[in-house]
Amino acid sequence: MLKSKLREKIIKIRKKVYKKNFKINFYQILKILKKENITSKKVIGGYYPVNFEIDDLDLLNKFENKDYIISLPVIKRNFNMDYYKWSFSDPLKINKYGIPEPEKKNIIYPNILFVPLVAFDKNLNRLGYGGGYYDRLIKKFSKKKIIKIGLAFSDQEIDKVPINTYDQKLDYIVTNKYIIK
């Protein structure tokens, strides 16, 4: 199946599942970070959920309350992104895609990256929206020690994500039901 058709199909499924208000278990993420020897004073790169993505804002809020530094992406030219420090008390502005972003004040490099996705498979491959933003970002961060955690509803799993040479794997995928490592 073409990636574009696959995206359409899974986004429809995601929209139905989204209405059930499933959440990611905060303690599952904490266990991963402990296993990876990551403790507080680390930077989490989150995302502002749109288009029925699983909501990570509750997780980010809990991590901020545990003294983690929170950051959100800002979309740049040429399908690139940078992360900027953000707190729940800080304002957000809407970008040209309708996605809230922090002000471009304090660029920061996350140690932990929460990645939204359209679909995934058991081999830690992800299907995004097709712009390659996260693939470029992960490649840019490849020399740094960064934990890449895809967040999704379990219903977004497919047998095999069609991949190409530009696609970057994740370290973990955490769903409302299970974890893939």
Short mmCIF file of C-alpha atoms in Angstrom, two decimals:
data_model
loop_
_atom_site.label_atom_id
_atom_site.label_comp_id
_atom_site.label_asym_id
_atom_site.label_seq_id
_atom_site.Cartn_x
_atom_site.Cartn_y
_atom_site.Cartn_z
CA MET A 1 0.00 0.00 0.00
CA LEU A 2 1.28 3.49 -0.80
CA LYS A 3 2.38 5.57 2.17
CA SER A 4 -0.22 8.25 1.37
CA LYS A 5 -3.09 5.70 1.40
CA LEU A 6 -1.72 4.11 4.55
CA ARG A 7 -1.64 7.52 6.25
CA GLU A 8 -5.27 8.21 5.32
CA LYS A 9 -6.38 4.81 6.62
CA ILE A 10 -4.50 5.02 9.96
CA ILE A 11 -5.49 8.65 10.63
CA LYS A 12 -9.15 7.60 10.31
CA ILE A 13 -8.53 4.81 12.82
CA ARG A 14 -6.62 7.21 15.09
CA LYS A 15 -9.52 9.68 15.01
CA LYS A 16 -11.93 7.00 16.28
CA VAL A 17 -9.54 5.82 19.00
CA TYR A 18 -8.73 9.41 20.06
CA LYS A 19 -12.33 9.90 21.16
CA LYS A 20 -11.81 7.16 23.79
CA ASN A 21 -9.30 9.47 25.52
CA PHE A 22 -6.61 6.82 26.07
CA LYS A 23 -3.45 8.01 27.83
CA ILE A 24 0.18 6.96 28.00
CA ASN A 25 1.18 5.76 31.45
CA PHE A 26 3.67 8.26 32.92
CA TYR A 27 5.33 5.52 34.98
CA GLN A 28 6.07 3.46 31.86
CA ILE A 29 8.08 6.39 30.53
CA LEU A 30 9.82 6.86 33.90
CA LYS A 31 10.83 3.16 33.86
CA ILE A 32 12.38 3.60 30.41
CA LEU A 33 14.33 6.65 31.56
CA LYS A 34 15.59 4.83 34.67
CA LYS A 35 16.61 1.85 32.54
CA GLU A 36 18.52 4.26 30.28
CA ASN A 37 20.09 5.94 33.37
CA ILE A 38 18.35 9.23 32.68
CA THR A 39 17.30 11.15 35.76
CA SER A 40 16.06 14.68 36.37
CA LYS A 41 17.82 17.76 34.98
CA LYS A 42 17.41 16.32 31.51
CA VAL A 43 15.63 17.93 28.60
CA ILE A 44 12.49 16.40 27.08
CA GLY A 45 11.52 17.33 23.55
CA GLY A 46 7.77 16.98 23.34
CA TYR A 47 5.23 17.98 20.72
CA TYR A 48 1.94 19.83 20.73
CA PRO A 49 -0.64 17.20 19.71
CA VAL A 50 -2.66 17.91 16.56
CA ASN A 51 -4.73 15.84 14.13
CA PHE A 52 -5.78 13.27 16.76
CA GLU A 53 -2.22 12.44 17.89
CA ILE A 54 -1.94 10.85 21.30
CA ASP A 55 -1.70 13.67 23.84
CA ASP A 56 1.73 14.08 25.47
CA LEU A 57 0.92 17.33 27.33
CA ASP A 58 -0.06 15.52 30.53
CA LEU A 59 3.26 13.63 30.44
CA LEU A 60 5.19 16.85 29.81
CA ASN A 61 3.43 18.54 32.72
CA LYS A 62 4.32 15.67 35.07
CA PHE A 63 7.95 15.75 33.93
CA GLU A 64 8.09 19.52 34.41
CA ASN A 65 6.80 19.01 37.96
CA LYS A 66 9.69 16.56 38.48
CA ASP A 67 12.20 19.25 37.43
CA TYR A 68 12.79 18.08 33.88
CA ILE A 69 13.26 20.84 31.31
CA ILE A 70 10.55 20.80 28.66
CA SER A 71 10.94 21.87 25.05
CA LEU A 72 8.74 21.98 21.96
CA PRO A 73 9.70 22.09 18.27
CA VAL A 74 9.61 25.11 16.01
CA ILE A 75 9.36 24.36 12.31
CA LYS A 76 12.06 26.03 10.21
CA ARG A 77 12.75 26.32 6.50
CA ASN A 78 13.65 23.31 4.38
CA PHE A 79 11.64 20.85 6.49
CA ASN A 80 13.84 21.33 9.56
CA MET A 81 12.97 21.84 13.23
CA ASP A 82 14.72 23.12 16.32
CA TYR A 83 13.62 22.73 19.92
CA TYR A 84 13.07 25.64 22.26
CA LYS A 85 12.70 25.64 26.02
CA TRP A 86 9.07 25.91 27.05
CA SER A 87 7.04 25.84 30.24
CA PHE A 88 3.31 25.53 30.71
CA SER A 89 3.27 29.14 31.93
CA ASP A 90 4.84 30.36 28.64
CA PRO A 91 2.75 31.59 25.69
CA LEU A 92 2.57 29.70 22.42
CA LYS A 93 2.04 31.09 18.93
CA ILE A 94 0.32 29.32 16.05
CA ASN A 95 2.58 28.48 13.09
CA LYS A 96 1.53 28.38 9.42
CA TYR A 97 0.39 24.75 9.84
CA GLY A 98 -1.88 25.60 12.77
CA ILE A 99 0.47 24.03 15.33
CA PRO A 100 1.24 25.91 18.58
CA GLU A 101 4.96 26.65 19.01
CA PRO A 102 7.05 28.32 21.73
CA GLU A 103 8.76 31.64 21.16
CA LYS A 104 12.20 31.37 19.58
CA LYS A 105 14.17 32.45 22.64
CA ASN A 106 16.17 29.58 24.13
CA ILE A 107 17.18 26.89 21.64
CA ILE A 108 17.83 23.64 23.47
CA TYR A 109 18.84 20.07 22.60
CA PRO A 110 16.69 17.32 24.11
CA ASN A 111 18.10 14.15 25.69
CA ILE A 112 14.69 12.52 25.40
CA LEU A 113 12.52 12.96 22.33
CA PHE A 114 8.79 12.19 22.24
CA VAL A 115 7.87 11.54 18.62
CA PRO A 116 4.31 11.57 17.28
CA LEU A 117 3.53 9.11 14.53
CA VAL A 118 0.84 8.01 12.14
CA ALA A 119 1.72 4.29 12.16
CA PHE A 120 4.45 2.00 13.50
CA ASP A 121 5.62 -1.59 13.41
CA LYS A 122 7.28 -3.97 15.85
CA ASN A 123 10.70 -3.15 14.33
CA LEU A 124 10.53 0.44 15.68
CA ASN A 125 9.84 1.97 12.28
CA ARG A 126 7.45 4.91 12.14
CA LEU A 127 5.30 6.44 9.47
CA GLY A 128 4.88 10.19 9.85
CA TYR A 129 3.04 12.74 7.75
CA GLY A 130 5.58 12.59 4.92
CA GLY A 131 7.56 15.81 5.43
CA GLY A 132 10.57 14.08 6.99
CA TYR A 133 10.82 16.61 9.85
CA TYR A 134 11.50 14.04 12.56
CA ASP A 135 13.75 11.93 10.31
CA ARG A 136 15.95 14.98 9.66
CA LEU A 137 15.92 15.92 13.34
CA ILE A 138 16.86 12.41 14.50
CA LYS A 139 19.66 12.27 11.93
CA LYS A 140 20.90 15.70 13.10
CA PHE A 141 20.96 14.42 16.70
CA SER A 142 22.52 11.04 15.79
CA LYS A 143 25.92 11.90 17.28
CA LYS A 144 24.34 12.84 20.62
CA LYS A 145 22.98 10.39 23.18
CA ILE A 146 19.27 10.87 22.72
CA ILE A 147 16.42 8.49 23.58
CA LYS A 148 13.75 8.50 20.87
CA ILE A 149 10.32 7.44 22.14
CA GLY A 150 7.41 7.18 19.73
CA LEU A 151 4.00 7.75 21.34
CA ALA A 152 0.91 6.18 19.79
CA PHE A 153 -2.35 4.36 20.28
CA SER A 154 -1.93 0.58 20.02
CA ASP A 155 -4.41 0.63 17.10
CA GLN A 156 -1.80 2.46 15.00
CA GLU A 157 0.42 -0.63 14.78
CA ILE A 158 0.69 -2.22 11.34
CA ASP A 159 2.57 -5.31 10.14
CA LYS A 160 5.30 -3.47 8.24
CA VAL A 161 5.92 0.23 7.74
CA PRO A 162 7.19 0.90 4.21
CA ILE A 163 10.61 2.48 4.74
CA ASN A 164 13.31 4.14 2.66
CA THR A 165 16.91 5.18 3.30
CA TYR A 166 15.87 8.48 4.92
CA ASP A 167 13.60 6.92 7.55
CA GLN A 168 15.02 6.84 11.08
CA LYS A 169 14.14 4.18 13.66
CA LEU A 170 13.00 4.89 17.19
CA ASP A 171 14.43 3.41 20.41
CA TYR A 172 11.03 2.70 21.95
CA ILE A 173 7.38 2.91 21.02
CA VAL A 174 5.01 3.41 23.94
CA THR A 175 1.30 2.92 23.43
CA ASN A 176 -1.72 3.02 25.70
CA LYS A 177 -1.35 -0.80 26.04
CA TYR A 178 2.31 -1.87 25.60
CA ILE A 179 5.93 -0.91 24.94
CA ILE A 180 8.11 -2.00 22.02
CA LYS A 181 11.89 -1.96 22.52
#
